[in-house]
Each structure stands twice: as structure tokens, then as C-alpha cells.
Coordinates of C-alpha atoms and ligand atoms in Angstrom, one line a residue:
M1 CA 7.9 -22.9 -12.6
L2 CA 4.3 -22.5 -13.5
T3 CA 1.5 -23.2 -11.1
K4 CA -0.8 -26.2 -11.4
N5 CA -4.4 -25.4 -12.1
E6 CA -3.5 -21.7 -12.8
I7 CA -4.9 -20.3 -16.1
Y8 CA -2.4 -18.4 -18.3
E9 CA -3.0 -16.6 -21.6
A10 CA -0.6 -17.5 -24.4
V11 CA -0.1 -17.9 -28.1
I12 CA 0.5 -21.3 -29.7
C13 CA 4.0 -20.8 -31.3
D14 CA 5.0 -24.4 -32.4
Y15 CA 4.1 -28.0 -32.5
T16 CA 5.7 -31.0 -30.9
A17 CA 6.7 -34.1 -32.9
E18 CA 3.5 -35.7 -31.7
G19 CA 1.4 -32.9 -33.0
Q20 CA 0.6 -31.1 -29.8
G21 CA 0.7 -27.3 -29.7
V22 CA 3.4 -25.5 -27.8
A23 CA 3.0 -22.2 -26.0
R24 CA 5.7 -20.3 -24.1
V25 CA 4.8 -18.9 -20.7
D26 CA 7.5 -17.2 -18.6
G27 CA 10.3 -19.1 -20.5
C28 CA 8.5 -22.4 -19.9
A29 CA 7.3 -24.6 -22.8
V30 CA 3.7 -25.6 -22.3
F31 CA 2.4 -28.6 -24.3
V32 CA -1.2 -28.1 -25.3
P33 CA -3.2 -30.9 -27.1
N34 CA -5.7 -29.9 -29.8
A35 CA -4.1 -26.5 -30.3
V36 CA -3.5 -24.7 -33.6
F37 CA -0.5 -22.6 -34.4
G38 CA -1.1 -18.9 -34.0
E39 CA -4.1 -19.3 -31.7
K40 CA -4.3 -17.1 -28.6
C41 CA -5.8 -19.2 -25.8
R42 CA -6.4 -19.4 -22.1
I43 CA -4.6 -22.5 -20.9
R44 CA -5.0 -24.3 -17.6
I45 CA -1.8 -25.9 -16.3
E46 CA -2.4 -29.6 -15.6
K47 CA 1.2 -30.6 -14.8
A48 CA 4.1 -28.3 -14.0
Q49 CA 7.8 -29.2 -14.2
K50 CA 10.8 -26.9 -14.0
T51 CA 11.3 -26.3 -17.8
W52 CA 8.0 -27.5 -19.2
A53 CA 4.3 -27.9 -18.4
A54 CA 1.3 -29.6 -19.8
G55 CA -1.9 -27.6 -20.2
K56 CA -5.4 -27.7 -21.6
I57 CA -7.3 -25.1 -23.6
V58 CA -10.1 -23.6 -21.5
E59 CA -10.9 -20.8 -24.1
I60 CA -9.8 -19.9 -27.5
L61 CA -9.5 -16.1 -27.6
E62 CA -8.3 -15.9 -31.2
R63 CA -9.2 -18.8 -33.4
S64 CA -7.0 -20.0 -36.2
P65 CA -8.5 -20.0 -39.7
H66 CA -6.9 -23.5 -39.9
R67 CA -9.1 -24.9 -37.1
V68 CA -11.8 -27.2 -38.5
N69 CA -14.5 -29.5 -37.0
R70 CA -13.4 -33.1 -36.7
E71 CA -15.0 -35.4 -39.2
C72 CA -14.6 -38.5 -37.1
P73 CA -17.0 -38.9 -34.2
V74 CA -14.4 -40.6 -32.0
A75 CA -11.5 -38.4 -33.0
K76 CA -11.1 -36.8 -29.5
L77 CA -10.9 -40.2 -27.7
C78 CA -9.1 -42.3 -30.3
G79 CA -5.3 -42.2 -30.3
G80 CA -5.1 -42.9 -34.1
C81 CA -5.3 -39.4 -35.6
D82 CA -3.5 -36.3 -34.4
F83 CA -4.7 -33.7 -36.8
Q84 CA -8.5 -34.0 -37.2
H85 CA -8.8 -30.5 -35.9
I86 CA -6.7 -28.7 -38.5
T87 CA -6.8 -28.1 -42.2
Y88 CA -4.7 -30.4 -44.4
Q89 CA -2.9 -27.3 -45.6
E90 CA -1.8 -26.5 -42.1
E91 CA -0.9 -30.2 -41.5
T92 CA 1.5 -30.3 -44.4
R93 CA 3.0 -26.9 -43.6
L94 CA 3.8 -28.1 -40.1
K95 CA 5.2 -31.4 -41.3
A96 CA 7.5 -29.7 -43.8
E97 CA 8.5 -27.3 -41.1
R98 CA 9.4 -30.1 -38.7
V99 CA 11.8 -31.7 -41.2
R100 CA 13.3 -28.3 -42.1
S101 CA 13.9 -27.3 -38.5
C102 CA 15.3 -30.7 -37.5
L103 CA 17.9 -30.5 -40.3
N104 CA 18.7 -26.9 -39.5
K105 CA 18.9 -27.3 -35.7
L106 CA 20.4 -30.8 -35.4
A107 CA 22.5 -31.1 -38.6
G108 CA 23.7 -27.6 -39.0
E109 CA 21.9 -26.9 -42.3
D110 CA 20.5 -23.6 -43.3
L111 CA 17.5 -24.6 -45.3
A112 CA 15.1 -21.7 -46.1
E113 CA 12.3 -24.0 -47.1
M114 CA 11.3 -27.7 -47.3
P115 CA 9.2 -29.1 -50.2
I116 CA 6.6 -31.6 -49.2
L117 CA 4.7 -34.2 -51.3
A118 CA 1.2 -33.6 -50.0
A119 CA -1.2 -36.5 -50.3
P120 CA -4.1 -36.3 -52.8
T121 CA -6.5 -37.7 -50.1
C122 CA -6.8 -38.1 -46.4
H123 CA -9.4 -40.7 -46.7
G124 CA -9.2 -44.5 -47.0
Y125 CA -5.5 -44.3 -47.8
R126 CA -4.1 -47.0 -45.4
N127 CA -3.4 -50.5 -46.7
K128 CA -2.9 -51.9 -43.2
A129 CA -5.0 -51.8 -40.0
Q130 CA -4.3 -53.2 -36.6
Y131 CA -7.4 -53.3 -34.4
P132 CA -6.9 -54.1 -30.8
V133 CA -9.7 -56.3 -29.4
S134 CA -11.4 -55.9 -26.1
S135 CA -14.7 -56.9 -24.4
K136 CA -17.4 -55.2 -22.5
N137 CA -20.2 -57.2 -20.6
G138 CA -19.1 -60.3 -22.4
R139 CA -19.3 -58.8 -25.9
A140 CA -16.1 -58.5 -28.0
Y141 CA -15.4 -55.3 -29.9
A142 CA -12.5 -53.7 -31.7
G143 CA -11.3 -50.2 -32.4
F144 CA -8.2 -48.3 -31.5
F145 CA -6.2 -47.5 -28.4
K146 CA -7.1 -44.2 -26.6
A147 CA -4.0 -42.0 -26.8
G148 CA -1.4 -43.1 -24.2
T149 CA -3.5 -46.0 -22.9
H150 CA -4.5 -49.5 -23.7
Q151 CA -8.2 -48.7 -23.5
V152 CA -9.9 -49.7 -26.7
V153 CA -12.1 -47.0 -28.2
E154 CA -14.7 -48.6 -30.4
N155 CA -14.8 -47.3 -33.9
D156 CA -17.3 -48.5 -36.4
R157 CA -15.9 -46.8 -39.4
C158 CA -12.4 -45.3 -39.5
G159 CA -12.0 -42.6 -42.1
I160 CA -8.4 -43.2 -42.9
L161 CA -9.0 -46.9 -43.7
P162 CA -10.8 -48.3 -46.7
A163 CA -14.3 -49.4 -45.8
E164 CA -13.4 -53.0 -46.8
M165 CA -11.0 -53.2 -43.8
D166 CA -13.7 -52.3 -41.3
G167 CA -15.8 -55.0 -43.0
V168 CA -13.1 -57.6 -42.2
K169 CA -13.0 -56.3 -38.6
D170 CA -16.8 -56.6 -38.3
T171 CA -16.7 -60.1 -39.7
V172 CA -14.1 -61.3 -37.2
I173 CA -16.0 -59.6 -34.3
A174 CA -19.3 -61.2 -35.3
Y175 CA -17.5 -64.6 -35.5
M176 CA -16.1 -64.1 -32.0
N177 CA -19.4 -63.1 -30.5
R178 CA -21.3 -65.9 -32.2
H179 CA -18.9 -68.6 -31.0
G180 CA -17.9 -67.2 -27.7
V181 CA -14.3 -66.6 -28.6
P182 CA -12.9 -64.5 -25.8
A183 CA -11.0 -61.2 -26.4
Y184 CA -7.6 -61.0 -24.7
D185 CA -7.5 -59.2 -21.4
E186 CA -4.1 -57.5 -20.8
L187 CA -4.4 -57.2 -17.0
S188 CA -5.1 -60.9 -16.3
H189 CA -3.2 -62.1 -19.4
T190 CA -6.1 -64.3 -20.2
G191 CA -8.5 -64.6 -23.2
L192 CA -7.5 -65.2 -26.8
V193 CA -7.8 -62.6 -29.6
R194 CA -5.5 -59.6 -29.1
H195 CA -5.4 -57.9 -32.4
I196 CA -7.2 -58.1 -35.8
Y197 CA -4.5 -57.3 -38.4
V198 CA -5.6 -56.6 -41.9
R199 CA -3.5 -55.9 -45.0
R200 CA -5.1 -55.1 -48.3
G201 CA -3.3 -54.6 -51.6
A202 CA -4.1 -51.1 -52.8
V203 CA -3.9 -52.2 -56.4
S204 CA -4.7 -55.9 -56.1
G205 CA -7.4 -55.7 -53.5
Q206 CA -6.1 -59.0 -52.1
T207 CA -6.7 -59.2 -48.4
L208 CA -4.6 -60.8 -45.7
V209 CA -6.3 -61.3 -42.3
C210 CA -4.1 -62.1 -39.3
L211 CA -5.3 -62.7 -35.8
A212 CA -2.7 -62.1 -33.1
I213 CA -3.7 -64.5 -30.4
N214 CA -2.7 -65.5 -26.9
G215 CA -2.7 -69.2 -27.9
R216 CA -2.0 -71.4 -30.9
A217 CA -5.5 -72.1 -32.3
I218 CA -9.0 -70.5 -32.6
P219 CA -12.2 -72.5 -32.1
Q220 CA -14.4 -73.2 -35.2
A221 CA -11.7 -71.7 -37.5
Y222 CA -13.4 -73.1 -40.6
R223 CA -16.5 -71.0 -39.8
L224 CA -14.4 -67.9 -39.7
V225 CA -12.8 -68.8 -43.0
A226 CA -16.3 -69.4 -44.5
E227 CA -17.4 -65.9 -43.4
L228 CA -14.2 -64.2 -44.6
K229 CA -14.6 -65.9 -48.0
K230 CA -17.7 -63.8 -48.6
I231 CA -15.5 -60.6 -48.5
P232 CA -14.3 -59.7 -52.0
G233 CA -10.5 -59.9 -52.2
F234 CA -10.1 -62.1 -49.1
T235 CA -7.0 -64.2 -49.8
T236 CA -5.5 -65.6 -46.7
L237 CA -6.0 -66.1 -43.0
V238 CA -3.0 -66.5 -40.6
L239 CA -2.6 -66.7 -36.9
S240 CA 0.2 -65.0 -35.2
V241 CA 1.1 -66.7 -31.9
N242 CA 1.7 -64.0 -29.3
T243 CA 1.5 -65.4 -25.8
K244 CA 3.9 -62.8 -24.3
K245 CA 2.9 -59.9 -22.1
G246 CA 3.7 -56.5 -23.6
N247 CA 3.0 -54.2 -26.5
A248 CA 4.1 -56.2 -29.5
V249 CA 1.2 -56.9 -31.8
L250 CA 2.6 -59.9 -33.7
G251 CA 4.5 -62.8 -32.2
D252 CA 7.3 -64.7 -33.9
E253 CA 5.3 -67.8 -35.0
F254 CA 2.7 -67.7 -37.8
I255 CA 0.2 -70.5 -38.6
T256 CA -1.5 -70.3 -41.9
L257 CA -5.2 -71.3 -41.7
H258 CA -6.1 -70.5 -45.2
C259 CA -3.4 -70.5 -47.9
P260 CA -1.1 -69.0 -49.3
G261 CA -0.1 -67.0 -46.2
Y262 CA 0.7 -63.8 -48.1
I263 CA -0.9 -61.4 -50.6
E264 CA 0.3 -59.8 -53.8
D265 CA 0.3 -56.2 -54.8
T266 CA 1.8 -54.0 -57.5
L267 CA 4.2 -51.2 -56.5
C268 CA 6.2 -49.0 -58.9
G269 CA 5.4 -51.6 -61.6
L270 CA 6.7 -54.5 -59.6
N271 CA 4.6 -57.5 -58.5
V272 CA 5.3 -57.8 -54.8
R273 CA 4.5 -60.6 -52.3
L274 CA 3.8 -59.5 -48.7
S275 CA 3.6 -61.7 -45.6
A276 CA 2.0 -60.5 -42.4
R277 CA 5.4 -60.0 -40.7
S278 CA 6.9 -58.0 -43.5
F279 CA 7.0 -54.2 -43.5
Y280 CA 5.2 -52.5 -46.3
Q281 CA 4.5 -48.7 -46.5
V282 CA 0.9 -48.1 -45.5
N283 CA 0.2 -45.4 -48.0
H284 CA 0.7 -47.0 -51.4
H285 CA 0.2 -43.9 -53.6
Q286 CA 2.6 -41.7 -51.5
A287 CA 5.1 -44.5 -51.1
Q288 CA 5.4 -44.8 -54.9
R289 CA 6.1 -41.0 -55.1
L290 CA 8.6 -41.2 -52.2
Y291 CA 10.5 -44.0 -53.9
E292 CA 10.5 -42.2 -57.2
V293 CA 12.2 -39.2 -55.5
A294 CA 14.7 -41.6 -53.8
I295 CA 15.5 -43.3 -57.1
R296 CA 16.0 -39.9 -58.9
Q297 CA 18.2 -38.7 -56.1
A298 CA 20.3 -41.8 -56.2
G299 CA 21.5 -41.1 -59.8
I300 CA 22.4 -44.7 -60.5
T301 CA 24.2 -45.9 -63.5
K302 CA 24.5 -49.3 -65.1
N303 CA 28.0 -49.9 -63.6
D304 CA 26.9 -49.2 -60.0
T305 CA 26.6 -51.6 -57.2
V306 CA 23.8 -50.4 -54.9
L307 CA 23.4 -51.4 -51.3
D308 CA 19.9 -51.1 -49.8
L309 CA 20.0 -51.3 -46.0
Y310 CA 16.7 -52.0 -44.1
C311 CA 15.2 -53.2 -47.4
G312 CA 12.0 -54.9 -46.1
V313 CA 10.5 -56.9 -49.0
G314 CA 13.0 -55.3 -51.4
T315 CA 10.7 -52.6 -52.8
I316 CA 13.4 -49.9 -53.2
T317 CA 16.1 -52.5 -54.0
L318 CA 14.2 -54.0 -56.9
C319 CA 13.1 -50.6 -58.2
M320 CA 16.8 -49.7 -58.4
A321 CA 17.8 -53.0 -59.9
K322 CA 16.9 -52.1 -63.4
A323 CA 19.1 -49.0 -63.5
A324 CA 22.0 -50.6 -61.6
G325 CA 24.7 -53.2 -62.3
K326 CA 24.0 -55.0 -59.1
V327 CA 21.8 -54.4 -56.0
I328 CA 22.2 -55.9 -52.5
G329 CA 19.5 -55.7 -49.9
V330 CA 19.8 -56.3 -46.1
E331 CA 16.9 -56.8 -43.8
V332 CA 16.6 -58.3 -40.3
I333 CA 13.1 -60.0 -40.5
P334 CA 13.5 -63.5 -42.1
Q335 CA 10.0 -63.5 -43.6
A336 CA 10.6 -60.2 -45.3
V337 CA 13.9 -61.5 -46.8
E338 CA 12.0 -64.5 -48.1
D339 CA 9.5 -62.2 -49.6
A340 CA 12.3 -60.0 -51.1
R341 CA 13.9 -63.1 -52.7
D342 CA 10.6 -64.2 -54.1
N343 CA 9.9 -60.7 -55.4
A344 CA 13.2 -60.7 -57.3
K345 CA 12.2 -64.0 -58.9
R346 CA 8.6 -63.1 -59.7
N347 CA 9.8 -59.9 -61.5
G348 CA 12.6 -61.7 -63.4
I349 CA 15.3 -59.6 -61.6
E350 CA 18.6 -61.5 -61.6
N351 CA 21.0 -58.9 -60.3
A352 CA 19.6 -58.7 -56.8
Q353 CA 20.9 -60.4 -53.7
F354 CA 19.4 -60.3 -50.2
F355 CA 21.0 -60.9 -46.8
C356 CA 19.2 -61.4 -43.5
G357 CA 20.7 -59.7 -40.5
D358 CA 21.3 -56.5 -38.7
A359 CA 22.0 -53.8 -41.3
G360 CA 25.1 -52.4 -39.6
E361 CA 26.7 -55.8 -38.9
A362 CA 25.9 -57.1 -42.4
A363 CA 27.3 -54.0 -44.0
L364 CA 30.5 -54.2 -42.0
S365 CA 30.9 -57.8 -42.9
L366 CA 30.3 -57.1 -46.6
E367 CA 32.9 -54.4 -46.5
K368 CA 35.4 -56.7 -44.8
Q369 CA 34.9 -59.2 -47.6
G370 CA 36.0 -56.6 -50.1
V371 CA 32.6 -55.7 -51.5
K372 CA 32.6 -52.3 -53.2
V373 CA 29.5 -50.2 -53.4
D374 CA 28.8 -47.0 -55.3
M375 CA 25.5 -46.0 -53.8
V376 CA 23.8 -46.8 -50.5
V377 CA 20.1 -46.4 -49.7
V378 CA 19.1 -46.6 -46.0
D379 CA 15.5 -46.7 -44.8
P380 CA 15.8 -47.4 -41.0
P381 CA 13.1 -47.6 -38.4
R382 CA 12.5 -44.5 -36.2
K383 CA 15.6 -45.0 -34.1
G384 CA 17.7 -44.3 -37.1
L385 CA 21.2 -45.8 -37.9
N386 CA 23.3 -47.4 -35.2
A387 CA 27.1 -47.0 -34.8
D388 CA 27.9 -50.0 -37.0
A389 CA 25.8 -48.7 -39.8
I390 CA 27.4 -45.3 -39.7
E391 CA 30.9 -46.9 -39.5
A392 CA 30.1 -49.2 -42.5
L393 CA 28.9 -46.2 -44.5
S394 CA 32.0 -44.3 -43.9
R395 CA 34.2 -47.3 -44.8
F396 CA 32.2 -48.0 -48.0
A397 CA 32.5 -44.3 -48.8
P398 CA 29.8 -44.5 -51.6
R399 CA 29.4 -41.6 -54.0
R400 CA 26.0 -41.0 -52.7
I401 CA 23.8 -42.0 -49.7
V402 CA 20.1 -41.7 -50.1
Y403 CA 18.4 -41.7 -46.6
V404 CA 14.7 -42.4 -46.4
S405 CA 13.5 -41.6 -42.9
C406 CA 10.3 -41.8 -40.8
D407 CA 11.8 -39.6 -38.0
P408 CA 13.3 -36.3 -38.9
A409 CA 15.1 -36.0 -35.5
T410 CA 17.1 -39.2 -35.9
L411 CA 17.6 -38.4 -39.6
A412 CA 19.1 -35.0 -38.7
R413 CA 21.3 -36.6 -36.0
D414 CA 22.6 -39.2 -38.6
V415 CA 23.1 -36.5 -41.3
A416 CA 25.3 -34.6 -38.8
L417 CA 27.4 -37.8 -38.2
L418 CA 27.8 -38.4 -42.0
K419 CA 28.8 -34.8 -42.5
E420 CA 31.7 -35.4 -40.1
R421 CA 32.6 -38.3 -42.3
G422 CA 32.9 -36.3 -45.6
Y423 CA 29.4 -36.0 -46.9
M424 CA 27.2 -33.0 -47.6
L425 CA 23.5 -32.7 -47.9
K426 CA 22.4 -32.2 -51.5
N427 CA 18.6 -32.6 -51.6
A428 CA 16.0 -32.9 -48.9
Q429 CA 12.3 -33.6 -49.5
A430 CA 9.5 -34.2 -47.0
A431 CA 6.6 -36.5 -47.9
D432 CA 3.2 -37.0 -46.3
L433 CA 2.5 -40.7 -46.0
F434 CA 0.3 -40.4 -43.0
P435 CA -2.4 -37.8 -43.5
R436 CA -4.1 -36.9 -40.2
C437 CA -1.3 -38.5 -38.2
A438 CA 1.8 -36.7 -36.8
H439 CA 4.4 -38.9 -38.4
V440 CA 6.3 -37.4 -41.3
E441 CA 8.5 -39.2 -43.9
S442 CA 11.4 -37.6 -45.7
V443 CA 14.2 -38.4 -48.1
V444 CA 17.6 -36.8 -48.4
C445 CA 20.6 -37.3 -50.6
L446 CA 24.1 -36.9 -49.3
V447 CA 27.1 -36.7 -51.6
R448 CA 30.7 -37.4 -50.8
Ligands
SAH1 N1 12.7 -50.0 -47.4 C1 11.6 -50.8 -47.1 C2 11.5 -51.1 -45.6 C3 11.6 -49.9 -44.7 S1 11.1 -50.1 -43.1 C4 10.4 -50.3 -47.7 O1 10.3 -49.1 -48.1 O2 9.4 -51.0 -47.8 C5 12.5 -50.5 -42.2 C6 12.8 -52.0 -42.3 O3 14.0 -52.2 -41.5 C7 11.8 -53.0 -41.8 O4 11.6 -53.9 -42.8 C8 12.5 -53.6 -40.6 O5 12.1 -55.0 -40.4 C9 13.9 -53.5 -40.9 N2 14.9 -53.4 -39.8 C10 14.6 -53.0 -38.5 N3 15.8 -53.1 -37.8 C11 16.7 -53.6 -38.6 C12 18.1 -53.9 -38.4 N4 18.7 -53.6 -37.3 N5 18.8 -54.3 -39.5 C13 18.2 -54.6 -40.7 N6 16.9 -54.3 -40.9 C14 16.2 -53.8 -39.9

């Protein structure tokens, strides 16, 4: 066990899933924030456990050529970005490496390399922002949570968001301060505005503003609408009622204050409608490239029935509809299913069907009803597939499974389970949808 407050010299030899550097000292893994692979540092131990420790750099003895100055003035405080201190080249290298090593270590693969779709820009790429709101000396402000806390770090201008989004945030904050609308206070569970949520169509520029509030109404709402209307692209204002304690940003009930309650955008040539509650990939350009890979890997023919589990608003489902005989999407959020059905209609797609429910349960029930599928796409949240979904996949026994994943560790775990059920990994591709942030997306194809 290492000694707290002791300083050790070590080389950064890896990164964690969260983007921290890892050093090895006397067989113990030391997690070091803001470290760069290959750097020799003097590290002070801040926390020591039997098999691991947490440390801080006190001096860099050999600096990596991939270390760069942070562009963002609040980068060190703000918990939004993880990689402001390294080159984008190093960031994509480590992300590809993470996908490769997960598949090799957890799914028994022997991949020598992993291709990654690098993003053309690290700036202004997000089409969604969620700003937590807080107050200081009676003045409301918004920003982002400090890493690991619920302390709001004020940020005037976030580099990974388009400037228009910060404009929306500023308009809402100005309205709050002008009319004495209180920010929510987590400790006392009082106050009103919790989060400013903004979604802006990358192609359409249409902008949805959603205020997550600890209540059911906001004072002088018409004044806020009047101010928002001055912002080009402003389309709709909704309230999300969230009166519960806890970390969830949105509540279950939505109240539209300015119609229509959703925005439209164009994705892979489809006109899509998006409600506040529906999932939509935050990096439009990279999402399109990711879906193109997924569709290519799927190798669909006109006779195929395709099942898309965790389908959201039906983006992948509808992209595949043209090539397939029939497509079926399953999604648990009712608003997203409504969007998906509407998206099929607005694009004149008649061979798509959507079900609302848990992916695993719905798939098992479809299989029991005798539905046959040739190809399955899954795109689950970070926790990956549950036992029902794995069971359903093995009963359907589709020719191919295309797995789109936002967590390489659960992807690799599920690939291992599917390999036990007669599948083998055919293609694997990493994609960077979150420049400057540690999350990495990937897509793999399994064949029976
Ligand atoms: N394929 C879509 C959405 C992927 S995100 C796209 O690319 O846009 C994952 C989706 O799974 C979300 O829409 C989420 O609401 C949904 N989801 C989460 N848990 C689920 C479950 N148990 N069953 C079905 N869908 C679920």
C-alpha cells in the first residue's frame, strides 16, 4: 500500500475510462487527473487503498508532446470536458485504444488495431446543452457541474457548444434575474429553475428550450417567450415538471408553453421530429457517419426483416427501412416512440412499425408471437444489454447483429455473451462523437 502525502516518481502508462492518467507504483495503480500518456511525473498520493491510489501531479519531469494549453478558461474547474489538456490526435488514439483493449480483454478478441472516425471539429459540435442553474447573492447563473459535485461552475461561453445555445442560456438567466425567478436549491429542495435544456437542430437551426423546474409554472412566462422569440431559430418552449429530489434532469410531465413542443431536423436525408424527452445523438455530423457504418455492416437486403432495439426516435430504423423488407423499432420512452411513428409518416415510410416497451421484454414477446427477423440492430444505453435482450437475440438467431455502443466495456461483455451463443465478431469501428470528452462510441458487427 502506498503512503498518503508521499511523493513518488512514475510514468503515465494508461488512461481510465473517465480519461484520467494511470501510473503504476509498486504494483499499485495510481489514478492521476490531467496526466498524459508517457509523461514522467512526480505524483503526490492523495488517497491510498490496497490495490489502487489517487494522486496529483506535483511536477512533470518529462512532458508529453501531446500536452497542450487548455483553450477554455474554466476547463480545470468544469466537469464537462476531460481532454482539454491533450492534442486531438492523442485523444482519438486513446479512444480507439480503449475500444480495442476492451474487446481484446473482455471479449477474447485479438485485434491488432482499431479504426476510429475522428471528428472534423472539436468546436461547437453539440446540438444539445443542459445547463444546471444556481444562484449567488440572489443572482441566478448557469454553467456546468464541477466534476464529481453539484457545484455549478459559471461558464459564459462553452467551446463545444454553438454560440447560439449560450445565447439561449443568457436570455433565460436575464429573464430570471429581471423577474426574480428563483434558481433551484438542491440542499433545501426549494426554488424553481433547475436546468436550462436546449436542443438545436444542426441542419434546421430550429431551437427547443426546455426549463426543468421544481414546480408546474413559471412567472411571467409570456415575457420569456417574447425574449426567446428574438433568437433566430427559436421554435418551442416547454416546461419539464421535476419536483423530485435527485440527479434526473427532466421529469416525466411536459407542459408546452409555446407550440409545437418539438423541433425538426434532417438526419441521413430523413426529416426527423424531436421532443425534449427523446434521445438524439448530440454530434450530428459524426452520428451520420456512425449510422452509415452501421447500415453498411448490416448488409440488408429487400427481403429482410430488421429489428432495431433501443431505437429512440427511429433514426437507424428509418435509415434501414429503404433497404429492408420490413423494420421494427422498440423503445421505452413513449414520447420517443410517438416521434418515431411521426418520423415514419413524415418521410413516407410504410414498412416501419414501432413498439413502446423494454427492449428485451418486447423482443422476447415478438419472438413468442412467431416473428422472424434476419438482422438486429441494438443501440443500448451505457449499461448494455440485459439478460432478456441477450436471450431474445439468441432465440431470434438473426444472420447478423449490429451493435452500436456508447460504452466499450459493456459492449465487450455482451459480445462475449453473444460469442457463446454462436456469433463471431466481424467488424469493429470506433467513432468519436464527443470530442474533448472521455466517452467513446463504437459499432461492431457480429455474424452467426
Ligand atoms: N438508436 C437511437 C437511440 C439510441 S440511445 C439513436 O441512435 O438515436 C438508447 C435509447 O434506448 C434511448 O432512446 C433510450 O430511451 C432507450 N432505452 C433505454 N432503456 C431501454 C430499454 N430498457 N428498452 C428499450 N429502450 C430503452
